[in-house]
XYZ file of C-alpha atoms in Angstrom:
335
model
C 52.431 186.369 -108.614
C 51.034 188.624 -105.895
C 52.934 189.796 -102.867
C 50.565 187.771 -100.709
C 51.792 184.512 -102.224
C 55.392 185.606 -101.741
C 54.527 186.008 -98.043
C 52.553 182.850 -97.250
C 54.320 180.297 -99.449
C 57.575 180.401 -97.413
C 55.477 179.962 -94.261
C 53.836 176.862 -95.758
C 57.187 175.371 -96.695
C 58.847 176.067 -93.343
C 55.828 174.381 -91.726
C 56.164 171.324 -93.998
C 59.896 171.173 -93.377
C 59.393 171.533 -89.626
C 56.729 168.814 -89.661
C 59.123 166.491 -91.490
C 61.907 167.169 -88.972
C 59.541 166.571 -86.048
C 58.242 163.272 -87.441
C 61.816 162.215 -88.193
C 62.899 163.090 -84.669
C 60.155 160.932 -83.162
C 60.268 157.965 -85.545
C 63.943 157.662 -86.344
C 64.647 158.902 -82.838
C 63.265 155.764 -81.238
C 65.112 153.367 -83.547
C 68.357 155.298 -83.023
C 67.618 155.047 -79.309
C 67.130 151.289 -79.543
C 70.541 151.058 -81.207
C 72.143 153.207 -78.518
C 70.679 150.994 -75.776
C 71.673 147.722 -77.457
C 73.137 145.453 -74.699
C 76.196 143.597 -75.991
C 75.993 140.806 -73.401
C 72.437 139.664 -74.167
C 72.144 138.144 -77.679
C 68.498 137.079 -77.359
C 67.503 140.564 -76.178
C 69.370 142.092 -79.113
C 67.439 139.869 -81.531
C 64.125 141.074 -80.120
C 65.289 144.700 -80.128
C 66.231 144.417 -83.799
C 62.849 142.837 -84.497
C 61.092 145.740 -82.747
C 62.465 148.249 -85.278
C 62.975 145.990 -88.305
C 59.782 146.860 -90.211
C 60.085 150.609 -89.544
C 63.610 151.934 -89.448
C 64.244 152.303 -93.192
C 60.963 154.179 -93.696
C 61.677 156.406 -90.699
C 64.721 157.888 -92.426
C 62.534 158.939 -95.369
C 61.431 161.939 -93.302
C 65.026 163.187 -93.069
C 65.371 162.950 -96.843
C 62.105 164.877 -97.262
C 63.190 167.617 -94.828
C 66.576 168.109 -96.524
C 64.902 168.046 -99.945
C 62.439 170.756 -98.917
C 65.280 172.843 -97.519
C 67.238 172.524 -100.776
C 64.327 173.342 -103.065
C 62.415 175.931 -101.041
C 65.306 177.686 -99.263
C 68.408 177.122 -101.444
C 70.545 179.879 -99.935
C 69.851 178.527 -96.427
C 70.670 175.003 -97.609
C 74.021 176.240 -98.913
C 74.755 178.091 -95.664
C 73.738 175.237 -93.351
C 75.370 172.290 -95.094
C 78.341 174.363 -96.183
C 79.103 175.154 -92.551
C 78.136 171.766 -91.150
C 79.708 169.574 -93.832
C 81.966 167.731 -91.357
C 79.275 166.702 -88.820
C 76.977 165.996 -91.796
C 79.634 163.571 -93.064
C 79.701 161.804 -89.693
C 75.888 161.704 -89.676
C 75.819 160.000 -93.058
C 78.636 157.668 -92.008
C 76.668 156.650 -88.905
C 73.472 156.050 -90.879
C 75.333 154.008 -93.514
C 77.096 151.968 -90.831
C 73.713 151.223 -89.230
C 72.249 150.094 -92.543
C 75.187 147.850 -93.411
C 75.264 146.330 -89.916
C 71.514 145.669 -89.881
C 71.574 143.789 -93.173
C 74.854 141.930 -92.617
C 73.951 140.651 -89.137
C 70.954 138.906 -90.694
C 73.270 136.860 -92.934
C 76.299 136.479 -90.682
C 77.144 133.342 -88.761
C 76.204 133.520 -85.077
C 79.882 133.905 -84.158
C 80.046 137.192 -86.094
C 76.688 138.729 -85.216
C 78.101 140.457 -82.148
C 80.535 142.394 -84.348
C 77.726 143.694 -86.523
C 75.628 144.500 -83.459
C 78.508 146.602 -82.156
C 78.678 148.342 -85.519
C 74.942 149.064 -85.325
C 75.320 150.512 -81.823
C 78.335 152.573 -82.883
C 76.513 153.896 -85.959
C 73.509 154.846 -83.810
C 75.740 156.769 -81.383
C 77.620 158.556 -84.174
C 74.401 159.554 -85.951
C 72.750 160.781 -82.741
C 75.755 162.767 -81.540
C 76.188 164.296 -85.009
C 72.550 165.385 -85.183
C 72.727 166.924 -81.730
C 75.952 168.765 -82.499
C 74.543 170.098 -85.775
C 71.430 171.314 -83.964
C 73.511 173.085 -81.335
C 75.708 174.855 -83.886
C 72.638 175.727 -85.977
C 70.672 177.444 -83.203
C 73.711 179.589 -82.335
C 73.608 180.944 -85.886
C 77.028 179.491 -86.778
C 78.581 182.202 -84.643
C 81.722 180.172 -83.943
C 83.856 180.514 -80.850
C 84.107 178.483 -77.677
C 80.524 179.167 -76.536
C 79.035 177.994 -79.832
C 81.102 174.808 -79.946
C 80.456 174.164 -76.264
C 76.730 174.499 -76.840
C 77.079 172.095 -79.779
C 78.650 169.494 -77.480
C 75.906 170.033 -74.878
C 73.251 169.656 -77.568
C 74.909 166.462 -78.871
C 74.707 164.874 -75.412
C 71.115 166.045 -74.868
C 69.836 164.770 -78.228
C 71.536 161.406 -77.705
C 69.928 161.125 -74.246
C 66.552 162.072 -75.757
C 66.823 159.370 -78.426
C 67.805 156.787 -75.816
C 64.789 157.878 -73.766
C 62.238 157.505 -76.551
C 63.934 154.255 -77.639
C 63.487 152.800 -74.144
C 59.834 153.886 -74.116
C 59.344 152.199 -77.495
C 60.772 148.959 -76.102
C 58.334 149.106 -73.176
C 55.563 149.228 -75.773
C 56.938 146.541 -78.109
C 58.515 143.924 -75.836
C 57.520 141.580 -73.031
C 58.942 139.895 -69.949
C 62.492 140.479 -68.776
C 63.446 142.742 -71.679
C 60.398 144.946 -71.081
C 61.312 145.364 -67.392
C 64.910 146.148 -68.418
C 63.614 148.766 -70.878
C 61.420 150.364 -68.196
C 64.472 150.841 -65.965
C 66.354 152.426 -68.852
C 63.352 154.675 -69.547
C 63.483 156.021 -65.980
C 67.231 156.643 -66.158
C 67.203 158.284 -69.585
C 64.159 160.385 -68.618
C 66.255 161.905 -65.815
C 69.059 162.601 -68.286
C 66.578 164.188 -70.697
C 65.186 166.436 -67.945
C 68.707 167.604 -67.139
C 69.308 168.224 -70.848
C 66.071 170.159 -71.374
C 66.698 172.353 -68.342
C 70.298 173.010 -69.434
C 69.322 173.973 -72.983
C 66.379 176.078 -71.727
C 68.740 178.055 -69.511
C 71.633 178.430 -71.950
C 69.597 179.234 -75.072
C 68.043 182.538 -73.860
C 71.355 183.597 -72.336
C 73.099 183.162 -75.693
C 70.417 184.965 -77.701
C 68.842 188.266 -76.526
C 66.120 187.807 -79.154
C 65.146 184.397 -77.750
C 65.225 185.868 -74.229
C 62.809 188.638 -75.250
C 60.446 186.160 -76.907
C 60.168 184.002 -73.798
C 60.288 186.528 -70.982
C 58.288 189.483 -72.274
C 54.778 189.878 -70.846
C 52.034 188.974 -71.571
C 53.096 186.125 -73.921
C 55.452 184.752 -71.261
C 52.433 183.689 -69.189
C 51.003 181.704 -72.108
C 54.370 180.169 -72.971
C 54.643 178.761 -69.446
C 52.173 176.114 -70.632
C 54.947 174.411 -72.616
C 57.294 173.630 -69.672
C 54.248 172.957 -67.484
C 52.879 170.340 -69.909
C 56.351 168.783 -70.226
C 56.510 168.507 -66.436
C 53.056 166.896 -66.346
C 54.078 164.298 -68.930
C 57.260 163.464 -67.004
C 55.229 163.074 -63.790
C 52.764 160.746 -65.551
C 55.697 158.758 -66.942
C 57.393 158.316 -63.562
C 54.135 157.433 -61.797
C 53.418 154.768 -64.401
C 56.937 153.308 -64.346
C 57.105 153.339 -60.553
C 54.701 150.394 -60.344
C 55.743 148.685 -63.562
C 55.071 145.968 -64.747
C 51.295 145.694 -64.723
C 49.009 142.726 -65.280
C 47.957 142.039 -68.874
C 50.501 144.572 -70.138
C 48.222 147.398 -68.976
C 49.143 150.806 -70.383
C 52.411 149.776 -72.030
C 51.746 152.554 -74.558
C 51.849 155.259 -71.853
C 55.654 155.856 -71.773
C 55.910 156.121 -75.562
C 52.901 158.461 -75.718
C 54.492 160.653 -73.021
C 57.784 160.666 -74.920
C 56.049 161.756 -78.132
C 54.280 164.558 -76.260
C 57.570 165.767 -74.762
C 59.253 165.708 -78.175
C 56.385 167.693 -79.744
C 56.394 170.312 -76.977
C 60.188 170.667 -77.132
C 60.047 171.121 -80.887
C 57.296 173.741 -80.548
C 59.462 175.672 -78.098
C 62.438 175.522 -80.458
C 60.349 176.564 -83.480
C 58.812 179.495 -81.603
C 62.227 180.647 -80.401
C 63.695 181.032 -83.891
C 60.757 181.750 -86.239
C 60.858 183.384 -88.803
C 64.564 182.618 -89.270
C 65.637 179.653 -91.341
C 69.234 180.438 -90.363
C 69.017 181.925 -86.850
C 69.988 185.587 -86.763
C 70.980 185.636 -90.434
C 68.304 184.619 -92.950
C 64.540 184.824 -92.594
C 62.324 182.422 -94.511
C 61.366 185.216 -96.911
C 64.975 186.197 -97.614
C 66.033 182.589 -98.253
C 62.960 181.433 -100.210
C 62.904 180.516 -103.878
C 60.774 182.502 -106.302
C 56.999 182.291 -105.601
C 56.421 180.667 -108.995
C 58.880 177.900 -108.126
C 57.386 177.416 -104.674
C 53.875 177.109 -106.066
C 55.031 174.459 -108.537
C 56.874 172.543 -105.824
C 53.905 172.796 -103.462
C 51.787 170.667 -105.787
C 54.325 167.857 -105.595
C 54.809 168.257 -101.839
C 51.064 168.022 -101.214
C 51.070 164.711 -103.085
C 54.249 163.232 -101.569
C 53.569 164.132 -97.944
C 50.157 162.407 -97.641
C 51.591 159.374 -99.472
C 54.423 159.003 -96.961
C 52.022 159.615 -94.053
C 49.642 156.935 -95.334
C 52.449 154.443 -95.842
C 53.810 155.172 -92.357
C 50.378 154.710 -90.792
C 49.800 151.405 -92.606
C 53.219 149.998 -91.625
C 52.775 150.872 -87.964
C 49.255 149.472 -88.052
C 50.247 146.174 -89.657
C 53.252 145.605 -87.375
C 51.633 147.012 -84.266
C 51.957 143.903 -82.069
C 54.730 142.752 -79.778
C 58.161 142.056 -81.271
C 59.295 138.436 -81.458
C 62.783 137.003 -81.685
C 64.181 137.097 -85.207
C 64.582 133.923 -87.237
C 66.226 133.786 -90.644
C 65.664 131.164 -93.305
C 68.569 129.209 -94.671
């Protein structure tokens, strides 16, 4: 194959992998957030919260499988480097996701006296999975450099990602619930939004200080002026969110989609900033996408399958969210 294909095929695959990670972060992010926020003292609220994610949460994790699959097939040396270094937090991530799945299914069949135990397991699994993802992200963006600064940044990232998931989970509940639970979710959305702002500012300050290359990308003129649009748009979305929630609730459930839409916008902008900071590296500071890519012939073969699978998953996701787009109702299980 030509040198041109060897150049653009890795770009296509890093875009597809990035798109999968972004969609996973938004979709599985909100159902992880719902699990994190699960109130142990309110059984009826927990039933409705489970119902709000019940039709979606299994499908949401499909995007993580797709992203890891693309990494393995398209960038095998990067896959070996990333998971080889992060095997321990990856284990905890899988443990958290498995615990969530077991708890979700078992609570549906358990006697009422035992449901609280499974709800606690679901909350614990959500926290473990979120903290693990955040820690892995923090260690990844430092290029697996090791040392106290790298591990400290991993801990900071773990807290920030968990706060972000709780934030988008609360916004989802504002969209999907009614009455007292919806008002409760709106209060949690305001609180977690503040935590997310603190997290975004902290990461935005620490990241350039840890990486001279990231610093140059963000603070070199003239592109720095254009890049200011990203934090500016994030600030606008947070302002819109707080203005809306300040007078919540509204008659006839007016604008209940606004917080979730703002949260999605903030997630997308944050991901764009992260992607810009580290492109074209697939392992920051170590491997570029061209160095880590499979042979062009293999990538072209895989691309055919990816272009079939991705629209299929997108269509299925759209249909599910369309069909179950109404308000969540309390769960009821047949005998």
